[in-house]
Amino acid sequence: MFLTSFLKKISSSESKPPPEKVNSVILEKVVTVSSPVNLPSWKDRSIWTSSCRQEPNVQNQCQEIKEIITDLLRTIRDPEKPNTLEDLLVITDESVQVQPFEENGYLVRIDFNPTVPHCSLASLIGLCLRGKIQKNVVERIKLDIVIAEGKHSTEEEINKQINDKERVAAALENPNLKEMVDSCIRDEE
C-alpha cells in the first residue's frame, strides 16, 4: 500500500509539457538558450565512458536523442558519391554520443570518419551534419562535430571550422555552398 501511494505521488509530480511531433518522432519542446558555456576538454575521452548520469530517466532521454540524431544522419548523402554517409561508414551508430549538459540540456558529440585521410570535402560533410541536426532537432543541445582522431591530415583545422559559429554562418552565406549542403541533407521522398 505504501509503495502504491509512493508511486502515484512520484508519477503525479513528474508533469511534463505536451510533446510535439517532429519527423515522426516525439520530442519534448525545450527552449534553446545561446550563452557561453564551459565545456570539458574533448581530448578527455573518459567523459564518454558513461554516456549519461545514472538516473534511468536521463539515460532513456540520452538514448532517445542519440537514436533520433543517428536516424537523421543516416539519410545525408555524400557530396561526391551516390551513397549516404552511413553507406560509406563515414557515420555509424557509434559516431553519436549524448550526455546530459546543464539543466534540461544535452551535449551531443559526433565523430565522423572521412573516406580518405586527405578528403577535400570533410568540411562540407561537417556542415551537412550540423545543418541536418539544427533543422530537425528541437531539444536544447550543445553540438560538437569532429573528425575522428587520426582520420584526416588536417583534422584540427577542420574541427575548428565546423564548430565555429561565425565560420559556419559565413560559409552558409555562400549560395553555392548552401545549395550543396541542402542537396546533401534533403530527405528523399
Short mmCIF file of N, CA and C in Angstrom, two decimals:
data_model
loop_
_atom_site.label_atom_id
_atom_site.label_comp_id
_atom_site.label_asym_id
_atom_site.label_seq_id
_atom_site.Cartn_x
_atom_site.Cartn_y
_atom_site.Cartn_z
N MET A 1 0.83 -1.18 0.00
CA MET A 1 0.00 0.00 0.00
C MET A 1 0.88 1.25 0.00
N PHE A 2 1.90 1.26 0.84
CA PHE A 2 2.82 2.40 0.87
C PHE A 2 3.48 2.60 -0.49
N LEU A 3 3.92 1.50 -1.09
CA LEU A 3 4.59 1.57 -2.39
C LEU A 3 3.65 2.13 -3.46
N THR A 4 2.40 1.72 -3.46
CA THR A 4 1.44 2.21 -4.45
C THR A 4 1.23 3.71 -4.30
N SER A 5 1.04 4.19 -3.08
CA SER A 5 0.84 5.64 -2.89
C SER A 5 2.10 6.41 -3.23
N PHE A 6 3.26 5.83 -2.93
CA PHE A 6 4.52 6.49 -3.26
C PHE A 6 4.69 6.62 -4.78
N LEU A 7 4.39 5.55 -5.51
CA LEU A 7 4.50 5.59 -6.97
C LEU A 7 3.52 6.58 -7.59
N LYS A 8 2.30 6.66 -7.04
CA LYS A 8 1.33 7.63 -7.55
C LYS A 8 1.83 9.05 -7.32
N LYS A 9 2.43 9.28 -6.16
CA LYS A 9 2.94 10.61 -5.83
C LYS A 9 4.06 11.00 -6.79
N ILE A 10 4.95 10.06 -7.08
CA ILE A 10 6.06 10.34 -8.00
C ILE A 10 5.53 10.61 -9.40
N SER A 11 4.65 9.76 -9.88
CA SER A 11 4.16 9.95 -11.26
C SER A 11 3.36 11.23 -11.40
N SER A 12 2.63 11.66 -10.37
CA SER A 12 1.88 12.91 -10.47
C SER A 12 2.79 14.12 -10.36
N SER A 13 3.94 14.00 -9.70
CA SER A 13 4.86 15.13 -9.57
C SER A 13 5.72 15.31 -10.80
N GLU A 14 5.75 14.34 -11.69
CA GLU A 14 6.56 14.43 -12.91
C GLU A 14 5.72 14.90 -14.09
N SER A 15 5.03 16.01 -13.92
CA SER A 15 4.23 16.51 -15.04
C SER A 15 5.13 17.19 -16.05
N LYS A 16 4.92 16.87 -17.30
CA LYS A 16 5.74 17.40 -18.38
C LYS A 16 4.83 18.12 -19.36
N PRO A 17 5.38 19.09 -20.09
CA PRO A 17 4.58 19.74 -21.12
C PRO A 17 4.25 18.74 -22.22
N PRO A 18 3.16 18.97 -22.96
CA PRO A 18 2.81 18.02 -24.02
C PRO A 18 3.89 17.95 -25.08
N PRO A 19 4.18 16.76 -25.57
CA PRO A 19 5.22 16.62 -26.59
C PRO A 19 4.76 17.16 -27.93
N GLU A 20 5.72 17.48 -28.77
CA GLU A 20 5.43 17.91 -30.13
C GLU A 20 5.92 16.81 -31.06
N LYS A 21 5.29 16.68 -32.18
CA LYS A 21 5.69 15.65 -33.13
C LYS A 21 6.65 16.27 -34.15
N VAL A 22 7.84 15.70 -34.26
CA VAL A 22 8.85 16.21 -35.18
C VAL A 22 9.39 15.03 -35.97
N ASN A 23 9.23 15.06 -37.28
CA ASN A 23 9.75 13.98 -38.14
C ASN A 23 9.34 12.60 -37.64
N SER A 24 8.08 12.45 -37.28
CA SER A 24 7.53 11.18 -36.80
C SER A 24 8.17 10.69 -35.51
N VAL A 25 8.81 11.57 -34.78
CA VAL A 25 9.42 11.20 -33.52
C VAL A 25 8.91 12.16 -32.46
N ILE A 26 8.54 11.66 -31.31
CA ILE A 26 8.05 12.52 -30.25
C ILE A 26 9.24 13.07 -29.47
N LEU A 27 9.30 14.39 -29.37
CA LEU A 27 10.35 15.06 -28.61
C LEU A 27 9.70 16.05 -27.67
N GLU A 28 10.33 16.34 -26.59
CA GLU A 28 9.85 17.36 -25.68
C GLU A 28 10.42 18.69 -26.14
N LYS A 29 9.56 19.69 -26.31
CA LYS A 29 9.99 21.01 -26.78
C LYS A 29 10.77 21.68 -25.66
N VAL A 30 11.97 22.15 -25.95
CA VAL A 30 12.82 22.83 -24.98
C VAL A 30 13.30 24.11 -25.61
N VAL A 31 13.26 25.19 -24.87
CA VAL A 31 13.72 26.47 -25.38
C VAL A 31 15.24 26.46 -25.46
N THR A 32 15.77 26.90 -26.57
CA THR A 32 17.21 26.94 -26.77
C THR A 32 17.75 28.25 -26.22
N VAL A 33 18.78 28.17 -25.43
CA VAL A 33 19.42 29.35 -24.88
C VAL A 33 20.84 29.38 -25.41
N SER A 34 21.21 30.49 -26.01
CA SER A 34 22.58 30.57 -26.50
C SER A 34 23.38 31.45 -25.56
N SER A 35 24.26 30.83 -24.83
CA SER A 35 25.13 31.56 -23.92
C SER A 35 26.46 30.85 -23.86
N PRO A 36 27.52 31.58 -23.55
CA PRO A 36 28.82 30.92 -23.46
C PRO A 36 28.81 29.89 -22.34
N VAL A 37 29.42 28.76 -22.60
CA VAL A 37 29.45 27.69 -21.61
C VAL A 37 30.85 27.16 -21.45
N ASN A 38 31.10 26.57 -20.30
CA ASN A 38 32.39 25.91 -20.07
C ASN A 38 32.21 24.44 -20.36
N LEU A 39 32.89 23.95 -21.36
CA LEU A 39 32.78 22.56 -21.76
C LEU A 39 34.02 21.79 -21.35
N PRO A 40 33.86 20.51 -21.07
CA PRO A 40 35.04 19.71 -20.79
C PRO A 40 35.87 19.56 -22.05
N SER A 41 37.14 19.32 -21.85
CA SER A 41 38.04 19.13 -23.00
C SER A 41 37.65 17.87 -23.75
N TRP A 42 37.54 17.98 -25.08
CA TRP A 42 37.18 16.81 -25.88
C TRP A 42 38.33 15.84 -25.99
N LYS A 43 39.52 16.26 -25.61
CA LYS A 43 40.64 15.33 -25.61
C LYS A 43 40.48 14.31 -24.48
N ASP A 44 39.72 14.70 -23.44
CA ASP A 44 39.47 13.79 -22.33
C ASP A 44 38.30 12.89 -22.69
N ARG A 45 38.59 11.78 -23.33
CA ARG A 45 37.53 10.89 -23.80
C ARG A 45 36.87 10.11 -22.66
N SER A 46 37.41 10.22 -21.45
CA SER A 46 36.81 9.48 -20.34
C SER A 46 35.41 9.97 -20.01
N ILE A 47 35.07 11.21 -20.39
CA ILE A 47 33.72 11.69 -20.09
C ILE A 47 32.68 10.92 -20.88
N TRP A 48 33.10 10.22 -21.93
CA TRP A 48 32.15 9.49 -22.76
C TRP A 48 32.03 8.02 -22.36
N THR A 49 32.78 7.59 -21.35
CA THR A 49 32.70 6.18 -20.99
C THR A 49 31.31 5.84 -20.45
N SER A 50 30.70 6.76 -19.74
CA SER A 50 29.32 6.55 -19.33
C SER A 50 28.52 7.64 -20.01
N SER A 51 27.65 7.26 -20.92
CA SER A 51 27.01 8.25 -21.78
C SER A 51 26.07 9.18 -21.03
N CYS A 52 25.56 8.80 -19.90
CA CYS A 52 24.63 9.65 -19.16
C CYS A 52 24.77 9.41 -17.67
N ARG A 53 24.19 10.36 -16.91
CA ARG A 53 24.13 10.15 -15.48
C ARG A 53 23.39 8.85 -15.20
N GLN A 54 23.41 8.40 -13.98
CA GLN A 54 22.85 7.10 -13.68
C GLN A 54 21.34 7.07 -13.52
N GLU A 55 20.66 8.24 -13.50
CA GLU A 55 19.21 8.22 -13.37
C GLU A 55 18.62 7.57 -14.61
N PRO A 56 17.73 6.59 -14.44
CA PRO A 56 17.18 5.88 -15.60
C PRO A 56 16.47 6.81 -16.59
N ASN A 57 15.73 7.80 -16.10
CA ASN A 57 15.01 8.70 -16.99
C ASN A 57 15.98 9.49 -17.87
N VAL A 58 17.09 9.96 -17.29
CA VAL A 58 18.08 10.71 -18.05
C VAL A 58 18.76 9.80 -19.07
N GLN A 59 19.07 8.58 -18.66
CA GLN A 59 19.67 7.62 -19.59
C GLN A 59 18.74 7.35 -20.77
N ASN A 60 17.45 7.18 -20.48
CA ASN A 60 16.48 6.94 -21.55
C ASN A 60 16.40 8.13 -22.50
N GLN A 61 16.41 9.34 -21.95
CA GLN A 61 16.35 10.53 -22.79
C GLN A 61 17.60 10.65 -23.65
N CYS A 62 18.75 10.38 -23.08
CA CYS A 62 20.00 10.41 -23.86
C CYS A 62 19.95 9.39 -24.99
N GLN A 63 19.47 8.20 -24.69
CA GLN A 63 19.38 7.15 -25.71
C GLN A 63 18.40 7.55 -26.81
N GLU A 64 17.26 8.14 -26.43
CA GLU A 64 16.28 8.57 -27.43
C GLU A 64 16.87 9.64 -28.35
N ILE A 65 17.55 10.61 -27.77
CA ILE A 65 18.16 11.67 -28.57
C ILE A 65 19.22 11.09 -29.49
N LYS A 66 20.01 10.16 -28.97
CA LYS A 66 21.04 9.52 -29.81
C LYS A 66 20.39 8.81 -31.00
N GLU A 67 19.31 8.09 -30.76
CA GLU A 67 18.64 7.37 -31.84
C GLU A 67 18.04 8.33 -32.86
N ILE A 68 17.45 9.43 -32.39
CA ILE A 68 16.87 10.43 -33.29
C ILE A 68 17.95 11.02 -34.18
N ILE A 69 19.06 11.42 -33.57
CA ILE A 69 20.14 12.05 -34.33
C ILE A 69 20.78 11.05 -35.28
N THR A 70 20.99 9.83 -34.83
CA THR A 70 21.57 8.80 -35.71
C THR A 70 20.67 8.56 -36.91
N ASP A 71 19.36 8.48 -36.69
CA ASP A 71 18.43 8.29 -37.80
C ASP A 71 18.46 9.46 -38.78
N LEU A 72 18.59 10.67 -38.26
CA LEU A 72 18.69 11.84 -39.14
C LEU A 72 19.95 11.78 -40.00
N LEU A 73 21.06 11.41 -39.38
CA LEU A 73 22.34 11.42 -40.09
C LEU A 73 22.42 10.32 -41.14
N ARG A 74 21.67 9.24 -40.95
CA ARG A 74 21.68 8.12 -41.90
C ARG A 74 21.30 8.56 -43.32
N THR A 75 20.46 9.59 -43.41
CA THR A 75 19.91 9.98 -44.72
C THR A 75 20.76 11.01 -45.46
N ILE A 76 21.83 11.50 -44.85
CA ILE A 76 22.66 12.51 -45.51
C ILE A 76 23.44 11.85 -46.65
N ARG A 77 23.41 12.48 -47.80
CA ARG A 77 24.10 11.96 -48.97
C ARG A 77 25.53 12.48 -49.02
N ASP A 78 26.42 11.68 -49.54
CA ASP A 78 27.81 12.10 -49.72
C ASP A 78 27.85 13.13 -50.85
N PRO A 79 28.67 14.19 -50.70
CA PRO A 79 28.73 15.22 -51.74
C PRO A 79 29.28 14.74 -53.09
N GLU A 80 30.10 13.68 -53.09
CA GLU A 80 30.73 13.21 -54.33
C GLU A 80 30.13 11.93 -54.89
N LYS A 81 29.67 11.07 -54.01
CA LYS A 81 29.24 9.74 -54.43
C LYS A 81 27.73 9.59 -54.27
N PRO A 82 27.12 8.66 -54.98
CA PRO A 82 25.66 8.47 -54.87
C PRO A 82 25.27 7.59 -53.68
N ASN A 83 25.96 7.74 -52.57
CA ASN A 83 25.70 6.94 -51.38
C ASN A 83 25.42 7.86 -50.20
N THR A 84 24.88 7.26 -49.13
CA THR A 84 24.73 8.03 -47.90
C THR A 84 26.03 7.94 -47.10
N LEU A 85 26.15 8.82 -46.11
CA LEU A 85 27.33 8.78 -45.25
C LEU A 85 27.38 7.48 -44.47
N GLU A 86 26.22 6.92 -44.16
CA GLU A 86 26.18 5.63 -43.46
C GLU A 86 26.68 4.51 -44.37
N ASP A 87 26.28 4.53 -45.65
CA ASP A 87 26.74 3.51 -46.60
C ASP A 87 28.26 3.48 -46.69
N LEU A 88 28.87 4.66 -46.62
CA LEU A 88 30.33 4.79 -46.76
C LEU A 88 31.07 4.67 -45.42
N LEU A 89 30.33 4.40 -44.35
CA LEU A 89 30.87 4.28 -42.98
C LEU A 89 31.52 5.58 -42.49
N VAL A 90 31.09 6.69 -43.05
CA VAL A 90 31.53 7.99 -42.53
C VAL A 90 30.85 8.21 -41.19
N ILE A 91 29.61 7.75 -41.08
CA ILE A 91 28.82 7.82 -39.85
C ILE A 91 28.37 6.40 -39.50
N THR A 92 28.49 6.04 -38.23
CA THR A 92 27.99 4.75 -37.74
C THR A 92 27.17 5.01 -36.48
N ASP A 93 26.57 3.96 -35.93
CA ASP A 93 25.82 4.12 -34.68
C ASP A 93 26.71 4.63 -33.55
N GLU A 94 27.97 4.25 -33.58
CA GLU A 94 28.90 4.67 -32.53
C GLU A 94 29.39 6.10 -32.71
N SER A 95 29.06 6.72 -33.82
CA SER A 95 29.52 8.09 -34.10
C SER A 95 28.86 9.13 -33.21
N VAL A 96 27.67 8.84 -32.71
CA VAL A 96 26.89 9.81 -31.93
C VAL A 96 26.96 9.46 -30.45
N GLN A 97 27.33 10.45 -29.65
CA GLN A 97 27.39 10.28 -28.20
C GLN A 97 26.61 11.42 -27.55
N VAL A 98 25.80 11.09 -26.56
CA VAL A 98 24.95 12.09 -25.90
C VAL A 98 25.12 11.95 -24.40
N GLN A 99 25.23 13.10 -23.74
CA GLN A 99 25.25 13.10 -22.28
C GLN A 99 24.54 14.35 -21.79
N PRO A 100 24.04 14.32 -20.55
CA PRO A 100 23.35 15.49 -20.01
C PRO A 100 24.30 16.68 -19.91
N PHE A 101 23.73 17.87 -20.05
CA PHE A 101 24.53 19.09 -20.01
C PHE A 101 23.65 20.20 -19.46
N GLU A 102 24.12 20.84 -18.42
CA GLU A 102 23.35 21.89 -17.76
C GLU A 102 21.95 21.37 -17.44
N GLU A 103 21.03 22.27 -17.12
CA GLU A 103 19.68 21.84 -16.77
C GLU A 103 18.85 21.63 -18.03
N ASN A 104 18.31 20.45 -18.20
CA ASN A 104 17.47 20.10 -19.34
C ASN A 104 18.16 20.21 -20.70
N GLY A 105 19.46 20.15 -20.72
CA GLY A 105 20.19 20.22 -21.98
C GLY A 105 21.02 18.97 -22.20
N TYR A 106 21.53 18.84 -23.41
CA TYR A 106 22.32 17.67 -23.76
C TYR A 106 23.54 18.08 -24.56
N LEU A 107 24.62 17.39 -24.31
CA LEU A 107 25.86 17.57 -25.04
C LEU A 107 25.92 16.45 -26.07
N VAL A 108 25.95 16.81 -27.34
CA VAL A 108 25.96 15.82 -28.42
C VAL A 108 27.29 15.93 -29.15
N ARG A 109 27.99 14.84 -29.22
CA ARG A 109 29.27 14.80 -29.94
C ARG A 109 29.12 13.82 -31.10
N ILE A 110 29.55 14.27 -32.26
CA ILE A 110 29.51 13.42 -33.45
C ILE A 110 30.93 13.31 -33.99
N ASP A 111 31.44 12.09 -34.03
CA ASP A 111 32.75 11.79 -34.62
C ASP A 111 32.48 11.18 -35.99
N PHE A 112 33.03 11.78 -37.04
CA PHE A 112 32.84 11.18 -38.35
C PHE A 112 34.19 10.84 -38.97
N ASN A 113 34.16 9.84 -39.85
CA ASN A 113 35.38 9.32 -40.49
C ASN A 113 35.33 9.62 -41.99
N PRO A 114 36.11 10.58 -42.46
CA PRO A 114 36.17 10.79 -43.91
C PRO A 114 36.66 9.51 -44.59
N THR A 115 36.26 9.33 -45.83
CA THR A 115 36.61 8.08 -46.53
C THR A 115 38.11 7.94 -46.77
N VAL A 116 38.81 9.07 -46.91
CA VAL A 116 40.27 9.04 -47.08
C VAL A 116 40.90 10.14 -46.22
N PRO A 117 42.14 9.99 -45.77
CA PRO A 117 42.78 10.97 -44.89
C PRO A 117 42.98 12.35 -45.51
N HIS A 118 42.88 12.46 -46.81
CA HIS A 118 43.06 13.75 -47.48
C HIS A 118 41.76 14.23 -48.12
N CYS A 119 40.62 13.77 -47.63
CA CYS A 119 39.31 14.11 -48.19
C CYS A 119 39.15 15.63 -48.28
N SER A 120 38.92 16.11 -49.47
CA SER A 120 38.80 17.56 -49.68
C SER A 120 37.44 18.10 -49.28
N LEU A 121 36.47 17.23 -49.03
CA LEU A 121 35.13 17.68 -48.69
C LEU A 121 34.76 17.41 -47.23
N ALA A 122 35.74 17.19 -46.38
CA ALA A 122 35.46 16.92 -44.96
C ALA A 122 34.74 18.09 -44.31
N SER A 123 35.12 19.32 -44.64
CA SER A 123 34.44 20.49 -44.08
C SER A 123 32.98 20.53 -44.52
N LEU A 124 32.73 20.21 -45.78
CA LEU A 124 31.36 20.19 -46.30
C LEU A 124 30.54 19.11 -45.60
N ILE A 125 31.13 17.96 -45.36
CA ILE A 125 30.43 16.89 -44.63
C ILE A 125 30.07 17.37 -43.23
N GLY A 126 31.01 18.04 -42.55
CA GLY A 126 30.73 18.59 -41.23
C GLY A 126 29.59 19.60 -41.26
N LEU A 127 29.56 20.46 -42.28
CA LEU A 127 28.46 21.42 -42.43
C LEU A 127 27.13 20.70 -42.64
N CYS A 128 27.15 19.64 -43.41
CA CYS A 128 25.93 18.87 -43.66
C CYS A 128 25.40 18.24 -42.36
N LEU A 129 26.30 17.68 -41.57
CA LEU A 129 25.90 17.08 -40.30
C LEU A 129 25.26 18.14 -39.40
N ARG A 130 25.92 19.28 -39.28
CA ARG A 130 25.41 20.37 -38.43
C ARG A 130 24.07 20.88 -38.96
N GLY A 131 23.98 21.09 -40.27
CA GLY A 131 22.75 21.61 -40.85
C GLY A 131 21.56 20.69 -40.65
N LYS A 132 21.76 19.41 -40.85
CA LYS A 132 20.67 18.43 -40.71
C LYS A 132 20.15 18.40 -39.27
N ILE A 133 21.06 18.42 -38.31
CA ILE A 133 20.65 18.38 -36.91
C ILE A 133 19.95 19.67 -36.52
N GLN A 134 20.51 20.80 -36.88
CA GLN A 134 19.92 22.08 -36.50
C GLN A 134 18.54 22.28 -37.11
N LYS A 135 18.29 21.73 -38.27
CA LYS A 135 16.98 21.87 -38.90
C LYS A 135 15.93 20.95 -38.29
N ASN A 136 16.35 19.87 -37.65
CA ASN A 136 15.39 18.84 -37.25
C ASN A 136 15.29 18.53 -35.77
N VAL A 137 16.21 18.98 -34.96
CA VAL A 137 16.18 18.64 -33.54
C VAL A 137 15.76 19.85 -32.73
N VAL A 138 14.72 19.69 -31.91
CA VAL A 138 14.23 20.80 -31.11
C VAL A 138 14.75 20.76 -29.67
N GLU A 139 15.39 19.68 -29.30
CA GLU A 139 15.96 19.59 -27.96
C GLU A 139 17.02 20.66 -27.77
N ARG A 140 17.24 21.05 -26.55
CA ARG A 140 18.30 22.01 -26.22
C ARG A 140 19.61 21.23 -26.20
N ILE A 141 20.45 21.45 -27.20
CA ILE A 141 21.69 20.69 -27.29
C ILE A 141 22.87 21.62 -27.54
N LYS A 142 24.02 21.17 -27.10
CA LYS A 142 25.31 21.76 -27.46
C LYS A 142 25.92 20.73 -28.40
N LEU A 143 26.18 21.14 -29.62
CA LEU A 143 26.61 20.22 -30.66
C LEU A 143 28.10 20.38 -30.93
N ASP A 144 28.83 19.28 -30.90
CA ASP A 144 30.25 19.27 -31.21
C ASP A 144 30.48 18.20 -32.28
N ILE A 145 30.91 18.65 -33.45
CA ILE A 145 31.14 17.74 -34.57
C ILE A 145 32.64 17.72 -34.85
N VAL A 146 33.22 16.54 -34.84
CA VAL A 146 34.67 16.43 -35.05
C VAL A 146 34.99 15.24 -35.96
N ILE A 147 36.12 15.37 -36.61
CA ILE A 147 36.65 14.23 -37.36
C ILE A 147 37.29 13.30 -36.34
N ALA A 148 37.03 12.01 -36.46
CA ALA A 148 37.60 11.03 -35.54
C ALA A 148 39.12 11.19 -35.53
N GLU A 149 39.68 11.05 -34.34
CA GLU A 149 41.11 11.28 -34.15
C GLU A 149 41.96 10.42 -35.09
N GLY A 150 42.88 11.08 -35.79
CA GLY A 150 43.80 10.39 -36.68
C GLY A 150 43.24 9.99 -38.04
N LYS A 151 42.04 10.46 -38.37
CA LYS A 151 41.39 10.04 -39.62
C LYS A 151 41.51 11.05 -40.76
N HIS A 152 42.14 12.21 -40.51
CA HIS A 152 42.30 13.20 -41.58
C HIS A 152 43.59 13.97 -41.36
N SER A 153 44.23 14.34 -42.44
CA SER A 153 45.52 15.02 -42.34
C SER A 153 45.42 16.43 -41.74
N THR A 154 44.27 17.09 -41.86
CA THR A 154 44.10 18.43 -41.28
C THR A 154 42.91 18.48 -40.32
N GLU A 155 42.75 17.43 -39.53
CA GLU A 155 41.56 17.32 -38.67
C GLU A 155 41.40 18.48 -37.69
N GLU A 156 42.49 18.96 -37.08
CA GLU A 156 42.36 20.05 -36.11
C GLU A 156 41.81 21.31 -36.76
N GLU A 157 42.32 21.65 -37.92
CA GLU A 157 41.86 22.84 -38.63
C GLU A 157 40.38 22.71 -39.02
N ILE A 158 40.01 21.57 -39.54
CA ILE A 158 38.62 21.35 -39.96
C ILE A 158 37.69 21.33 -38.75
N ASN A 159 38.12 20.71 -37.65
CA ASN A 159 37.30 20.69 -36.44
C ASN A 159 37.01 22.11 -35.95
N LYS A 160 38.01 22.98 -36.01
CA LYS A 160 37.80 24.38 -35.61
C LYS A 160 36.79 25.04 -36.53
N GLN A 161 36.91 24.80 -37.82
CA GLN A 161 36.00 25.42 -38.79
C GLN A 161 34.55 25.01 -38.57
N ILE A 162 34.30 23.72 -38.41
CA ILE A 162 32.91 23.25 -38.36
C ILE A 162 32.27 23.45 -36.99
N ASN A 163 33.03 23.91 -36.00
CA ASN A 163 32.46 24.19 -34.69
C ASN A 163 32.51 25.68 -34.34
N ASP A 164 32.90 26.51 -35.28
CA ASP A 164 32.95 27.95 -35.09
C ASP A 164 31.68 28.55 -35.70
N LYS A 165 30.81 29.12 -34.86
CA LYS A 165 29.52 29.64 -35.33
C LYS A 165 29.68 30.67 -36.44
N GLU A 166 30.66 31.56 -36.29
CA GLU A 166 30.85 32.61 -37.29
C GLU A 166 31.31 32.04 -38.63
N ARG A 167 32.21 31.07 -38.59
CA ARG A 167 32.68 30.45 -39.84
C ARG A 167 31.56 29.67 -40.52
N VAL A 168 30.76 28.97 -39.72
CA VAL A 168 29.64 28.21 -40.28
C VAL A 168 28.64 29.16 -40.93
N ALA A 169 28.30 30.24 -40.22
CA ALA A 169 27.34 31.22 -40.77
C ALA A 169 27.88 31.84 -42.06
N ALA A 170 29.16 32.18 -42.07
CA ALA A 170 29.77 32.77 -43.26
C ALA A 170 29.77 31.77 -44.42
N ALA A 171 30.06 30.53 -44.14
CA ALA A 171 30.08 29.51 -45.19
C ALA A 171 28.70 29.34 -45.80
N LEU A 172 27.67 29.36 -44.96
CA LEU A 172 26.32 29.15 -45.46
C LEU A 172 25.73 30.37 -46.14
N GLU A 173 26.42 31.51 -46.08
CA GLU A 173 26.00 32.69 -46.83
C GLU A 173 26.39 32.55 -48.31
N ASN A 174 27.33 31.67 -48.60
CA ASN A 174 27.73 31.41 -49.98
C ASN A 174 26.62 30.58 -50.63
N PRO A 175 25.93 31.12 -51.64
CA PRO A 175 24.78 30.40 -52.22
C PRO A 175 25.15 29.04 -52.81
N ASN A 176 26.32 28.91 -53.42
CA ASN A 176 26.72 27.62 -53.99
C ASN A 176 26.94 26.58 -52.92
N LEU A 177 27.60 26.98 -51.84
CA LEU A 177 27.87 26.06 -50.74
C LEU A 177 26.56 25.67 -50.04
N LYS A 178 25.70 26.65 -49.82
CA LYS A 178 24.40 26.37 -49.19
C LYS A 178 23.59 25.40 -50.04
N GLU A 179 23.62 25.58 -51.35
CA GLU A 179 22.90 24.67 -52.25
C GLU A 179 23.45 23.25 -52.16
N MET A 180 24.78 23.12 -52.06
CA MET A 180 25.39 21.79 -51.93
C MET A 180 24.97 21.13 -50.61
N VAL A 181 25.00 21.90 -49.52
CA VAL A 181 24.59 21.37 -48.21
C VAL A 181 23.13 20.94 -48.28
N ASP A 182 22.27 21.81 -48.81
CA ASP A 182 20.84 21.49 -48.89
C ASP A 182 20.58 20.24 -49.73
N SER A 183 21.33 20.06 -50.81
CA SER A 183 21.12 18.87 -51.64
C SER A 183 21.57 17.60 -50.92
N CYS A 184 22.59 17.71 -50.09
CA CYS A 184 23.07 16.53 -49.34
C CYS A 184 22.12 16.15 -48.20
N ILE A 185 21.49 17.14 -47.57
CA ILE A 185 20.66 16.84 -46.40
C ILE A 185 19.18 16.70 -46.74
N ARG A 186 18.82 16.95 -47.98
CA ARG A 186 17.42 16.86 -48.39
C ARG A 186 16.94 15.43 -48.22
N ASP A 187 15.77 15.28 -47.60
CA ASP A 187 15.18 13.96 -47.42
C ASP A 187 14.60 13.46 -48.73
N GLU A 188 14.87 12.20 -49.03
CA GLU A 188 14.31 11.59 -50.24
C GLU A 188 12.83 11.31 -50.00
N GLU A 189 12.03 11.53 -51.00
CA GLU A 189 10.58 11.32 -50.84
C GLU A 189 10.10 10.10 -51.55
#
